[in-house]
CSV table of C-alpha atoms in Angstrom, one decimal:
chain,number,residue,atom,x,y,z
A,1,UNK,CA,14.0,-14.8,12.3
A,2,UNK,CA,12.6,-14.4,15.7
A,3,UNK,CA,8.9,-13.7,16.2
A,4,UNK,CA,7.9,-10.6,18.2
A,5,UNK,CA,6.9,-11.4,21.8
A,6,UNK,CA,4.5,-8.6,22.5
A,7,UNK,CA,6.9,-6.9,25.0
A,8,UNK,CA,7.2,-3.3,23.9
A,9,UNK,CA,10.8,-2.3,23.1
A,10,UNK,CA,10.5,1.0,21.3
A,11,UNK,CA,7.4,3.4,21.4
A,12,UNK,CA,7.4,6.6,19.5
A,13,UNK,CA,4.3,8.8,19.8
A,14,UNK,CA,3.5,11.8,17.7
A,15,UNK,CA,7.2,12.8,17.3
A,16,UNK,CA,8.0,16.0,15.6
A,17,UNK,CA,11.3,17.9,15.1
A,18,UNK,CA,12.2,21.0,13.1
A,19,UNK,CA,15.7,22.5,12.8
A,20,UNK,CA,15.9,26.2,13.0
A,21,UNK,CA,17.7,26.6,9.6
A,22,UNK,CA,15.1,24.6,7.8
A,23,UNK,CA,11.6,25.7,7.0
A,24,UNK,CA,10.3,22.1,6.7
A,25,UNK,CA,9.8,19.6,9.6
A,26,UNK,CA,12.4,17.0,9.8
A,27,UNK,CA,10.0,14.8,11.7
A,28,UNK,CA,6.3,15.3,11.3
A,29,UNK,CA,4.1,13.5,13.8
A,30,UNK,CA,5.8,10.2,13.6
A,31,UNK,CA,4.3,7.3,15.6
A,32,UNK,CA,5.3,3.6,15.7
A,33,UNK,CA,6.0,0.7,18.2
A,34,UNK,CA,8.5,-2.2,18.0
A,35,UNK,CA,8.0,-5.4,20.1
A,36,UNK,CA,10.8,-7.5,21.5
A,37,UNK,CA,12.4,-9.6,18.8
A,38,UNK,CA,11.3,-7.6,15.8
A,39,UNK,CA,13.7,-6.9,13.1
A,40,UNK,CA,12.5,-3.8,11.3
A,41,UNK,CA,13.9,-1.8,8.5
A,42,UNK,CA,13.6,2.0,8.5
A,43,UNK,CA,13.7,3.1,4.9
A,44,UNK,CA,13.7,6.4,3.1
A,45,UNK,CA,15.3,8.7,0.5
A,46,UNK,CA,18.3,10.9,1.6
A,47,UNK,CA,17.0,13.7,3.8
A,48,UNK,CA,13.8,11.9,4.7
A,49,UNK,CA,14.4,12.0,8.5
A,50,UNK,CA,15.8,8.5,9.2
A,51,UNK,CA,18.9,9.7,11.1
A,52,UNK,CA,17.0,12.4,12.9
A,53,UNK,CA,14.5,9.9,14.1
A,54,UNK,CA,17.3,7.6,15.4
A,55,UNK,CA,19.2,10.4,17.0
A,56,UNK,CA,15.9,11.4,18.9
A,57,UNK,CA,15.3,7.8,19.9
A,58,UNK,CA,18.8,7.5,21.2
A,59,UNK,CA,18.7,10.8,23.1
A,60,UNK,CA,21.2,12.6,21.0
A,61,UNK,CA,18.8,15.2,19.4
A,62,UNK,CA,16.0,16.8,21.4
A,63,UNK,CA,12.6,16.5,19.9
A,64,UNK,CA,10.1,19.5,19.7
A,65,UNK,CA,7.0,17.4,20.6
A,66,UNK,CA,5.9,13.8,21.2
A,67,UNK,CA,7.0,11.0,23.5
A,68,UNK,CA,9.6,8.2,23.2
A,69,UNK,CA,10.1,5.2,25.5
A,70,UNK,CA,12.8,2.5,25.2
A,71,UNK,CA,12.3,-0.9,26.9
A,72,UNK,CA,9.5,0.7,28.9
A,73,UNK,CA,11.7,3.6,30.1
A,74,UNK,CA,10.8,7.3,29.2
A,75,UNK,CA,13.9,8.8,27.6
A,76,UNK,CA,13.5,11.9,29.7
A,77,UNK,CA,12.9,10.5,33.2
A,78,UNK,CA,15.1,7.3,32.9
A,79,UNK,CA,18.1,8.2,30.8
A,80,UNK,CA,20.4,5.8,32.5
A,81,UNK,CA,18.1,2.8,32.0
A,82,UNK,CA,17.3,3.9,28.5
A,83,UNK,CA,21.0,4.1,27.6
A,84,UNK,CA,21.6,0.7,29.0
A,85,UNK,CA,18.9,-0.9,27.1
A,86,UNK,CA,20.0,0.4,23.6
A,87,UNK,CA,23.1,-0.1,21.5
A,88,UNK,CA,23.7,2.3,18.6
A,89,UNK,CA,25.9,1.8,15.6
A,90,UNK,CA,26.2,5.3,14.0
A,91,UNK,CA,26.5,6.0,10.3
A,92,UNK,CA,29.7,8.1,10.7
A,93,UNK,CA,32.9,6.4,11.9
A,94,UNK,CA,34.0,8.2,15.1
A,95,UNK,CA,36.5,6.4,17.2
A,96,UNK,CA,39.8,7.6,19.0
A,97,UNK,CA,42.4,6.9,16.6
A,98,UNK,CA,45.2,6.8,19.2
A,99,UNK,CA,44.0,4.0,21.4
A,100,UNK,CA,44.2,0.2,20.6
A,101,UNK,CA,41.1,-1.8,19.9
A,102,UNK,CA,41.5,-3.5,23.3
A,103,UNK,CA,41.7,-0.2,25.0
A,104,UNK,CA,38.6,1.1,23.3
A,105,UNK,CA,36.6,-2.0,24.1
A,106,UNK,CA,37.7,-1.9,27.7
A,107,UNK,CA,36.9,1.8,28.0
A,108,UNK,CA,33.5,1.2,26.6
A,109,UNK,CA,32.9,-1.7,29.0
A,110,UNK,CA,33.9,0.6,32.0
A,111,UNK,CA,31.5,3.4,30.7
A,112,UNK,CA,28.7,0.9,31.3
A,113,UNK,CA,30.1,-0.2,34.6
A,114,UNK,CA,31.1,-3.6,33.4
A,115,UNK,CA,34.5,-4.2,35.0
A,116,UNK,CA,34.9,-7.9,34.4
A,117,UNK,CA,33.8,-8.1,30.8
A,118,UNK,CA,37.0,-9.6,29.3
A,119,UNK,CA,35.4,-12.9,28.2
A,120,UNK,CA,32.5,-11.1,26.5
A,121,UNK,CA,35.0,-8.7,24.9
A,122,UNK,CA,36.8,-11.6,23.5
A,123,UNK,CA,33.7,-13.3,22.3
A,124,UNK,CA,32.4,-10.1,20.4
A,125,UNK,CA,35.9,-9.6,19.0
A,126,UNK,CA,36.1,-13.2,17.7
A,127,UNK,CA,32.5,-13.0,16.2
A,128,UNK,CA,33.3,-9.7,14.5
A,129,UNK,CA,36.9,-10.8,13.2
A,130,UNK,CA,38.6,-8.3,15.4
A,131,UNK,CA,40.5,-10.9,17.6
A,132,UNK,CA,43.9,-10.4,15.7
A,133,UNK,CA,43.5,-6.7,15.9
A,134,UNK,CA,43.1,-6.2,19.6
A,135,UNK,CA,46.6,-4.7,20.0
A,136,UNK,CA,46.4,-2.6,16.9
A,137,UNK,CA,46.1,1.2,17.2
A,138,UNK,CA,42.7,2.3,15.6
A,139,UNK,CA,44.4,4.7,13.2
A,140,UNK,CA,46.0,1.6,11.4
A,141,UNK,CA,42.7,0.0,10.8
A,142,UNK,CA,40.8,-0.2,7.6
A,143,UNK,CA,37.5,1.4,7.1
A,144,UNK,CA,35.9,-2.1,7.3
A,145,UNK,CA,37.6,-2.9,10.6
A,146,UNK,CA,36.8,0.4,12.2
A,147,UNK,CA,33.1,-0.3,11.2
A,148,UNK,CA,33.4,-3.7,13.1
A,149,UNK,CA,34.8,-1.9,16.1
A,150,UNK,CA,31.8,0.3,16.1
A,151,UNK,CA,29.5,-2.6,16.1
A,152,UNK,CA,31.5,-4.3,18.9
A,153,UNK,CA,31.2,-1.1,21.0
A,154,UNK,CA,27.4,-1.2,20.6
A,155,UNK,CA,27.1,-4.7,21.7
A,156,UNK,CA,29.4,-4.8,24.8
A,157,UNK,CA,26.8,-4.0,27.3
A,158,UNK,CA,24.4,-6.5,25.9
A,159,UNK,CA,21.6,-4.2,25.0
A,160,UNK,CA,18.1,-5.4,24.4
A,161,UNK,CA,17.8,-3.1,21.3
A,162,UNK,CA,20.2,-2.7,18.5
A,163,UNK,CA,20.0,0.3,16.1
A,164,UNK,CA,22.2,0.1,12.9
A,165,UNK,CA,22.4,3.3,11.0
A,166,UNK,CA,23.8,2.4,7.5
A,167,UNK,CA,26.2,-0.1,9.2
A,168,UNK,CA,27.6,-1.4,5.9
A,169,UNK,CA,27.9,1.9,4.0
A,170,UNK,CA,31.2,1.8,2.0
A,171,UNK,CA,32.5,-1.6,3.2
A,172,UNK,CA,33.2,-4.8,1.5
A,173,UNK,CA,30.8,-7.6,0.9
A,174,UNK,CA,32.5,-9.9,3.3
A,175,UNK,CA,31.8,-7.7,6.3
A,176,UNK,CA,28.2,-7.2,5.1
A,177,UNK,CA,27.8,-11.0,5.2
A,178,UNK,CA,29.7,-11.5,8.4
A,179,UNK,CA,27.7,-8.7,10.2
A,180,UNK,CA,24.3,-9.8,9.1
A,181,UNK,CA,24.9,-13.5,9.9
A,182,UNK,CA,25.7,-12.3,13.4
A,183,UNK,CA,22.9,-9.9,13.7
A,184,UNK,CA,20.4,-12.5,12.5
A,185,UNK,CA,21.7,-14.9,15.3
A,186,UNK,CA,21.2,-12.1,18.0
A,187,UNK,CA,17.7,-11.3,16.6
A,188,UNK,CA,16.9,-15.1,16.9
A,189,UNK,CA,18.0,-14.9,20.7
A,190,UNK,CA,15.3,-12.0,21.2
A,191,UNK,CA,17.2,-8.8,20.4
A,192,UNK,CA,15.1,-6.1,18.8
A,193,UNK,CA,16.8,-4.6,15.8
A,194,UNK,CA,16.1,-1.4,13.8
A,195,UNK,CA,18.2,-1.1,10.6
A,196,UNK,CA,18.5,1.7,8.2
A,197,UNK,CA,20.1,0.9,4.8
A,198,UNK,CA,20.5,2.0,1.3
A,199,UNK,CA,21.0,-1.7,0.3
A,200,UNK,CA,17.3,-2.4,-0.2
A,201,UNK,CA,17.9,-6.0,-0.9
A,202,UNK,CA,19.3,-6.4,2.6
A,203,UNK,CA,16.1,-5.1,4.0
A,204,UNK,CA,14.0,-7.5,2.0
A,205,UNK,CA,16.3,-10.5,3.1
A,206,UNK,CA,16.7,-9.7,6.8
A,207,UNK,CA,13.7,-7.8,8.1
A,208,UNK,CA,10.2,-8.9,8.8
A,209,UNK,CA,8.7,-5.3,9.1
A,210,UNK,CA,9.3,-2.2,6.9
A,211,UNK,CA,8.8,1.4,8.1
A,212,UNK,CA,9.2,3.8,5.2
A,213,UNK,CA,9.7,7.6,5.9
A,214,UNK,CA,9.6,10.4,3.5
A,215,UNK,CA,9.8,14.2,4.0
A,216,UNK,CA,9.6,13.5,7.8
A,217,UNK,CA,6.4,11.6,7.7
A,218,UNK,CA,5.9,7.9,8.2
A,219,UNK,CA,4.1,6.8,5.0
A,220,UNK,CA,4.2,3.0,5.5
A,221,UNK,CA,4.6,0.8,8.5
A,222,UNK,CA,3.7,-2.9,7.7
A,223,UNK,CA,5.0,-6.5,8.0
A,224,UNK,CA,7.1,-7.1,5.0
A,225,UNK,CA,4.6,-9.3,3.2
A,226,UNK,CA,1.8,-6.8,3.6
A,227,UNK,CA,4.3,-4.1,2.6
A,228,UNK,CA,5.1,-5.9,-0.8
A,229,UNK,CA,1.3,-6.2,-1.5
A,230,UNK,CA,1.1,-2.5,-1.6
A,231,UNK,CA,3.0,-2.6,-5.0
A,232,UNK,CA,-0.3,-4.0,-6.6
A,233,UNK,CA,-1.2,-7.0,-8.7
A,234,UNK,CA,1.6,-6.7,-11.4
A,235,UNK,CA,5.0,-8.2,-12.5
A,236,UNK,CA,8.2,-6.6,-13.4
A,237,UNK,CA,9.5,-7.8,-16.8
A,238,UNK,CA,13.1,-7.0,-17.8
A,239,UNK,CA,14.4,-7.9,-21.2
A,240,UNK,CA,17.3,-7.1,-23.4
A,241,UNK,CA,16.0,-6.5,-27.0
A,242,UNK,CA,16.9,-4.0,-29.7
A,243,UNK,CA,13.3,-3.1,-30.5
A,244,UNK,CA,10.9,-0.3,-29.7
A,245,UNK,CA,8.4,-2.0,-27.3
A,246,UNK,CA,5.7,0.6,-27.9
A,247,UNK,CA,5.2,-0.9,-31.3
A,248,UNK,CA,3.7,-4.2,-29.9
A,249,UNK,CA,2.5,-3.4,-26.3
A,250,UNK,CA,0.4,-0.8,-24.6
A,251,UNK,CA,2.6,2.2,-23.5
A,252,UNK,CA,1.1,2.3,-20.1
A,253,UNK,CA,3.0,-1.0,-19.3
A,254,UNK,CA,6.4,0.5,-20.4
A,255,UNK,CA,8.7,2.0,-17.7
A,256,UNK,CA,11.9,2.1,-19.7
A,257,UNK,CA,12.0,1.8,-23.5
A,258,UNK,CA,15.5,3.4,-24.3
A,259,UNK,CA,18.4,1.6,-25.4
A,260,UNK,CA,18.6,-2.2,-25.3
A,261,UNK,CA,17.5,-2.9,-21.7
A,262,UNK,CA,13.8,-2.4,-21.2
A,263,UNK,CA,11.6,-2.6,-18.1
A,264,UNK,CA,8.0,-3.2,-18.2
A,265,UNK,CA,5.2,-3.2,-15.4
A,266,UNK,CA,2.6,-5.7,-16.5
A,267,UNK,CA,-0.7,-6.5,-14.7
A,268,UNK,CA,-0.9,-10.2,-14.1
A,269,UNK,CA,-4.0,-10.5,-16.1
A,270,UNK,CA,-2.1,-9.3,-19.1
A,271,UNK,CA,0.7,-11.7,-19.0
A,272,UNK,CA,-0.9,-13.9,-21.7
A,273,UNK,CA,-1.2,-10.9,-23.9
A,274,UNK,CA,2.5,-9.9,-23.3
A,275,UNK,CA,3.7,-13.5,-24.1
A,276,UNK,CA,1.8,-13.3,-27.3
A,277,UNK,CA,3.3,-10.0,-28.2
A,278,UNK,CA,6.9,-11.1,-27.3
A,279,UNK,CA,6.6,-14.1,-29.5
A,280,UNK,CA,6.5,-11.7,-32.4
A,281,UNK,CA,10.1,-10.7,-31.7
A,282,UNK,CA,11.4,-13.8,-29.9
A,283,UNK,CA,14.4,-13.9,-32.3
A,284,UNK,CA,15.5,-10.4,-31.2
A,285,UNK,CA,15.3,-11.1,-27.4
A,286,UNK,CA,18.7,-11.7,-25.8
A,287,UNK,CA,17.5,-12.0,-22.1
A,288,UNK,CA,14.2,-12.1,-20.3
A,289,UNK,CA,13.4,-12.0,-16.6
A,290,UNK,CA,9.9,-11.9,-14.9
A,291,UNK,CA,9.7,-11.2,-11.2
A,292,UNK,CA,7.3,-9.9,-8.5
A,293,UNK,CA,8.0,-6.3,-7.2
A,294,UNK,CA,10.4,-6.3,-4.2
A,295,UNK,CA,11.1,-3.7,-1.5
A,296,UNK,CA,13.3,-1.7,-3.9
A,297,UNK,CA,10.5,-1.4,-6.5
A,298,UNK,CA,8.0,-0.4,-3.9
A,299,UNK,CA,10.4,2.1,-2.3
A,300,UNK,CA,10.7,3.9,-5.6
A,301,UNK,CA,6.9,3.9,-6.2
A,302,UNK,CA,6.1,5.4,-2.8
A,303,UNK,CA,8.8,8.1,-2.7
A,304,UNK,CA,8.9,9.0,-6.3
A,305,UNK,CA,7.8,12.7,-6.6
A,306,UNK,CA,5.2,13.2,-9.5
A,307,UNK,CA,5.5,9.4,-10.1
A,308,UNK,CA,3.1,6.9,-11.2
A,309,UNK,CA,-0.2,6.3,-9.3
């Protein structure tokens, strides 16, 4: 994973946005910076403000207040330079169904003034497994292939920054693996990447930095290792056992006790106590797993309304 170079790629200052039909702010005083070569995940529940934030950054939605600069360019004063510096893969699949893949990619290159881009088009098509679909009409493509086409379009002008808004939503696991292998390579070459995803294990595997937004506010912005430390000094214990765990351990450590599958949150200093308790029912235990809390666990804890402290 490429280390950040110190060259600022995205700067968001005190960004706020409110839609007329909604009484709440979609974005509420959001500020952060991304440096060249960073690979950051923008996480949050549905309706948290992720897509609004991306749309403001990309110039699609007008903000109410605050400032945004892309690769050093103000998005109001340098729109051409800003658009050239950034590639966007939107969440929704929206491509002209009546053109071929080749025509779509040639038109996209022309949009950015790249008239002799056939070699790079061929390279991107090969890397995204689109090479054998170049003469296919878009409407004949599967959803996964259309998603690959969106990614190819975003990369054709060789942007410094790539924003991926739920790029693998509803697609097969092969596409996810192919895409992220390619994306990690581009990040290694210095591309700055901002990813939104509901697959939190992907964020944990790919990204070096986590931004967490909830109800329009940025509630966490930390390197991944520091983010994970926010969970606290405890372990997650998952076990399959037909037994009421409250009979042998403190109820404060029990998250789920219904059915056969139990989930416990155990402070590390109480692990010896837990092992002693589990030894009492060892014949009943079918499966046991102990792990440190990950991005998904911390996501739930930080965004859970009325949840645990």
